[in-house]
Short mmCIF file of C-alpha atoms in Angstrom, two decimals:
data_model
loop_
_atom_site.label_atom_id
_atom_site.label_comp_id
_atom_site.label_asym_id
_atom_site.label_seq_id
_atom_site.Cartn_x
_atom_site.Cartn_y
_atom_site.Cartn_z
CA ALA R 1 -16.11 -22.69 -65.86
CA VAL R 2 -18.34 -19.65 -65.33
CA ASP R 3 -16.85 -16.25 -66.12
CA GLU R 4 -18.45 -13.09 -64.69
CA ALA R 5 -19.82 -15.39 -62.00
CA HIS R 6 -21.14 -12.48 -59.93
CA CYS R 7 -24.01 -12.37 -62.44
CA ILE R 8 -25.32 -15.46 -60.67
CA SER R 9 -25.75 -13.28 -57.59
CA GLN R 10 -25.98 -9.64 -58.73
CA TRP R 11 -27.72 -8.10 -61.74
CA GLY R 12 -27.86 -11.38 -63.66
CA HIS R 13 -31.62 -11.75 -63.21
CA GLN R 14 -31.95 -8.56 -65.24
CA PHE R 15 -29.86 -9.41 -68.29
CA ARG R 16 -28.28 -12.85 -67.84
CA PRO R 17 -31.08 -15.02 -66.45
CA SER R 18 -29.50 -18.11 -68.04
CA PHE R 19 -26.74 -17.89 -65.41
CA GLY R 20 -29.33 -18.92 -62.83
CA ARG R 21 -29.83 -22.22 -64.67
CA ILE R 22 -26.17 -23.24 -64.92
CA ALA R 23 -26.12 -25.41 -61.81
CA ARG R 24 -29.27 -27.27 -62.86
CA VAL R 25 -27.89 -27.92 -66.35
CA ALA R 26 -24.53 -29.05 -64.94
CA HIS R 27 -26.34 -31.46 -62.63
CA THR R 28 -28.45 -32.84 -65.49
CA LEU R 29 -25.35 -33.33 -67.66
CA ARG R 30 -23.49 -34.84 -64.70
CA ILE R 31 -20.67 -32.31 -64.78
CA PRO R 32 -19.12 -32.69 -61.33
CA LEU R 33 -16.50 -29.89 -61.34
CA ARG R 34 -17.41 -26.21 -61.38
CA MET R 35 -15.34 -23.06 -61.25
CA GLY R 36 -16.61 -19.50 -60.90
CA LEU R 37 -14.42 -16.55 -61.91
CA THR R 38 -15.08 -12.85 -61.30
CA ALA R 39 -13.31 -9.60 -60.55
CA THR R 40 -16.25 -8.34 -58.49
CA ALA R 41 -17.11 -10.43 -55.46
CA THR R 42 -17.81 -9.19 -51.97
CA PRO R 43 -17.93 -11.86 -49.23
CA VAL R 44 -21.72 -11.99 -49.64
CA VAL R 45 -21.43 -12.51 -53.41
CA ARG R 46 -18.73 -15.16 -52.99
CA ARG R 47 -21.00 -17.12 -50.65
CA ASP R 48 -23.90 -16.74 -53.07
CA ILE R 49 -21.82 -18.03 -56.02
CA VAL R 50 -21.01 -21.16 -54.00
CA VAL R 51 -24.69 -21.71 -53.20
CA GLN R 52 -26.01 -20.96 -56.69
CA LEU R 53 -23.45 -23.23 -58.40
CA ARG R 54 -24.17 -25.93 -55.79
CA MET R 55 -20.50 -26.26 -54.90
CA ARG R 56 -19.43 -28.53 -52.07
CA GLN R 57 -16.35 -27.64 -50.03
CA PRO R 58 -14.92 -25.35 -52.71
CA ASN R 59 -11.46 -23.81 -52.71
CA VAL R 60 -11.98 -20.04 -52.63
CA ILE R 61 -9.06 -17.97 -53.96
CA VAL R 62 -9.17 -14.19 -53.54
CA ALA R 63 -6.41 -12.18 -55.24
CA GLY R 64 -5.63 -8.48 -54.94
CA PHE R 65 -7.35 -5.97 -57.16
CA ASP R 66 -4.62 -3.31 -57.27
CA ARG R 67 -3.15 -2.75 -60.73
CA VAL R 68 0.21 -1.00 -60.59
CA ASN R 69 -0.15 0.58 -64.05
CA LEU R 70 -3.30 2.49 -63.04
CA SER R 71 -3.28 5.83 -61.25
CA TYR R 72 -6.31 7.09 -59.34
CA MET R 73 -7.47 10.66 -58.77
CA VAL R 74 -10.52 12.34 -57.22
CA ARG R 75 -11.40 15.88 -58.30
CA ARG R 76 -13.94 17.85 -56.28
CA CYS R 77 -16.56 19.89 -58.17
CA GLY R 78 -19.16 22.30 -56.87
CA THR R 79 -21.73 22.29 -59.69
CA ASP R 80 -22.62 20.23 -62.76
CA ASP R 81 -21.32 23.04 -65.02
CA GLU R 82 -18.00 22.94 -63.21
CA LYS R 83 -17.97 19.17 -63.49
CA ARG R 84 -18.63 19.22 -67.24
CA ALA R 85 -15.87 21.79 -67.77
CA LEU R 86 -13.45 19.69 -65.73
CA LEU R 87 -14.43 16.60 -67.72
CA ILE R 88 -13.57 18.36 -71.00
CA ARG R 89 -10.20 19.48 -69.62
CA THR R 90 -9.49 15.96 -68.39
CA LEU R 91 -10.32 14.41 -71.77
CA ARG R 92 -8.12 16.93 -73.58
CA ALA R 93 -5.22 16.44 -71.17
CA HIS R 94 -5.07 12.64 -71.45
CA GLU R 95 -4.81 10.07 -74.18
CA THR R 96 -7.88 8.36 -75.59
CA PRO R 97 -9.73 6.00 -75.96
CA ALA R 98 -11.69 7.00 -72.89
CA ILE R 99 -14.78 5.74 -71.10
CA VAL R 100 -16.91 8.19 -69.10
CA TYR R 101 -19.35 6.58 -66.67
CA ALA R 102 -22.49 8.47 -65.64
CA SER R 103 -25.22 7.32 -63.27
CA THR R 104 -28.37 7.89 -65.37
CA ARG R 105 -29.40 7.65 -69.02
CA ALA R 106 -30.34 11.34 -69.12
CA THR R 107 -26.92 12.35 -67.82
CA VAL R 108 -25.23 10.10 -70.38
CA GLU R 109 -27.08 11.83 -73.21
CA ARG R 110 -26.35 15.34 -71.88
CA VAL R 111 -22.66 14.67 -71.27
CA SER R 112 -22.22 12.92 -74.62
CA ARG R 113 -23.67 15.93 -76.46
CA ARG R 114 -21.47 18.35 -74.49
CA VAL R 115 -18.29 16.37 -75.15
CA GLY R 116 -19.19 15.87 -78.81
CA ARG R 117 -19.49 19.62 -79.35
CA THR R 118 -15.76 19.97 -78.54
CA GLY R 119 -14.79 17.86 -81.56
CA ILE R 120 -14.01 14.70 -79.57
CA ARG R 121 -15.58 11.72 -81.33
CA THR R 122 -18.16 10.66 -78.75
CA LEU R 123 -21.15 8.32 -78.53
CA PRO R 124 -23.62 7.53 -75.72
CA TYR R 125 -24.34 3.99 -74.48
CA HIS R 126 -27.13 2.99 -72.08
CA GLY R 127 -29.92 0.49 -71.57
CA GLY R 128 -32.51 2.73 -73.24
CA LEU R 129 -31.00 2.16 -76.68
CA THR R 130 -32.21 -0.69 -78.86
CA ASP R 131 -30.14 -3.88 -78.92
CA GLY R 132 -29.01 -3.13 -82.47
CA HIS R 133 -28.00 0.44 -81.62
CA ARG R 134 -26.05 -0.66 -78.54
CA GLN R 135 -24.27 -3.31 -80.61
CA GLU R 136 -23.34 -0.73 -83.25
CA VAL R 137 -21.99 1.71 -80.65
CA GLN R 138 -19.98 -1.03 -78.96
CA GLU R 139 -18.49 -2.23 -82.25
CA ARG R 140 -17.50 1.31 -83.28
CA PHE R 141 -15.80 1.88 -79.92
CA MET R 142 -13.96 -1.43 -80.10
CA ALA R 143 -12.86 -0.67 -83.69
CA GLY R 144 -11.41 2.71 -82.70
CA ASP R 145 -13.96 4.85 -84.56
CA VAL R 146 -14.91 6.57 -81.28
CA ASP R 147 -12.53 8.43 -78.94
CA CYS R 148 -14.87 8.66 -75.97
CA LEU R 149 -17.79 6.50 -74.90
CA VAL R 150 -20.18 7.98 -72.35
CA ALA R 151 -22.07 5.16 -70.67
CA THR R 152 -24.06 3.91 -67.73
CA ASN R 153 -22.89 0.77 -65.96
CA ALA R 154 -24.77 -1.15 -68.67
CA PHE R 155 -21.49 -0.95 -70.62
CA GLY R 156 -18.52 -3.07 -69.77
CA MET R 157 -19.53 -6.63 -68.92
CA GLY R 158 -17.31 -8.89 -71.00
CA ILE R 159 -15.68 -5.91 -72.74
CA ASP R 160 -11.92 -6.31 -73.13
CA LYS R 161 -10.57 -3.35 -75.09
CA PRO R 162 -6.90 -3.40 -74.11
CA ASN R 163 -5.89 0.18 -74.95
CA VAL R 164 -8.37 2.26 -72.92
CA ARG R 165 -6.17 5.00 -71.49
CA LEU R 166 -8.69 6.90 -69.37
CA VAL R 167 -11.77 6.05 -67.31
CA VAL R 168 -13.67 8.99 -65.85
CA HIS R 169 -16.54 8.64 -63.39
CA PHE R 170 -18.82 11.63 -63.80
CA ALA R 171 -20.30 10.71 -60.42
CA MET R 172 -19.36 8.20 -57.77
CA PRO R 173 -20.57 4.64 -58.39
CA GLY R 174 -22.94 2.90 -56.01
CA THR R 175 -20.33 0.60 -54.47
CA LEU R 176 -16.57 0.33 -54.15
CA GLU R 177 -16.73 -2.99 -56.05
CA ALA R 178 -18.52 -1.30 -58.97
CA TYR R 179 -15.85 1.41 -58.96
CA TYR R 180 -12.86 -0.87 -59.24
CA GLN R 181 -14.51 -3.05 -61.86
CA GLU R 182 -15.32 -0.02 -64.03
CA ALA R 183 -12.02 1.76 -63.37
CA GLY R 184 -10.23 -1.50 -64.12
CA ARG R 185 -11.24 -1.26 -67.78
CA ALA R 186 -8.31 1.13 -68.23
CA GLY R 187 -4.85 -0.10 -69.12
CA ARG R 188 -5.56 -3.76 -69.79
CA ASP R 189 -2.56 -3.76 -72.12
CA ALA R 190 -0.39 -3.18 -68.98
CA LYS R 191 0.47 0.34 -70.16
CA PRO R 192 -0.36 3.36 -67.94
CA GLY R 193 -4.01 4.20 -67.47
CA ARG R 194 -5.73 7.04 -65.59
CA CYS R 195 -8.83 6.70 -63.42
CA VAL R 196 -10.47 10.01 -62.49
CA LEU R 197 -13.50 10.43 -60.24
CA LEU R 198 -15.33 13.76 -60.46
CA HIS R 199 -17.10 14.25 -57.14
CA ALA R 200 -19.78 16.71 -56.07
CA PRO R 201 -21.49 16.48 -52.66
CA ASP R 202 -24.94 16.15 -54.27
CA ASP R 203 -23.91 12.98 -56.15
CA ARG R 204 -24.87 10.78 -53.23
CA SER R 205 -28.56 11.72 -53.57
CA THR R 206 -28.85 9.63 -56.76
CA HIS R 207 -27.60 6.52 -54.94
CA GLU R 208 -29.76 7.23 -51.91
CA PHE R 209 -32.75 7.24 -54.27
CA PHE R 210 -31.72 3.90 -55.81
CA ILE R 211 -31.12 2.39 -52.36
CA SER R 212 -34.57 3.50 -51.19
CA ARG R 213 -36.11 1.80 -54.21
CA MET R 214 -34.11 -1.41 -53.77
CA PHE R 215 -34.58 -1.68 -50.01
CA PRO R 216 -37.82 0.16 -49.16
#
């Protein structure tokens, strides 16, 4: 059984390369039955999971992703200053723990400092930190020592903190699938959770840059 099976198709080559060897190991050990599980699978990714796990005539089960205990909101912002002010108001108006997702490491650091100055216990998390530092930040958040974690999408895979009450996207994610996976980290204890997207028209330029680099 392979959890987070989309890593076989997306992103896994960057930080879970061992996922690419699962099918070969299973074949060597003569394990005939395989199951892939993920909350993030577009039709393309689903087909790729089947190919990469060398499945033959698999049963593919796709369930809904809507979670009735989560509420979704989009707030329009004109400038980054307006967005940061709205973020602070949102954090103060809702329960914590909270996760704030930002698109770049530099933005994570800036936003974390700004939120921290308000007295909210806040730490940054991104791929530029050392492994030990990231582990420490993650453990402090899981233990409840931190009210708000500001992170890139490097945070979240395999994280199951049940009482996250608020997930804020400081900018729109690159895909709808990324959005509902990240937003879905709220309310895993089945109690109400809020998902707030702060949107400015210029946000799309970041993703257009990434797309141009990925598909030149």
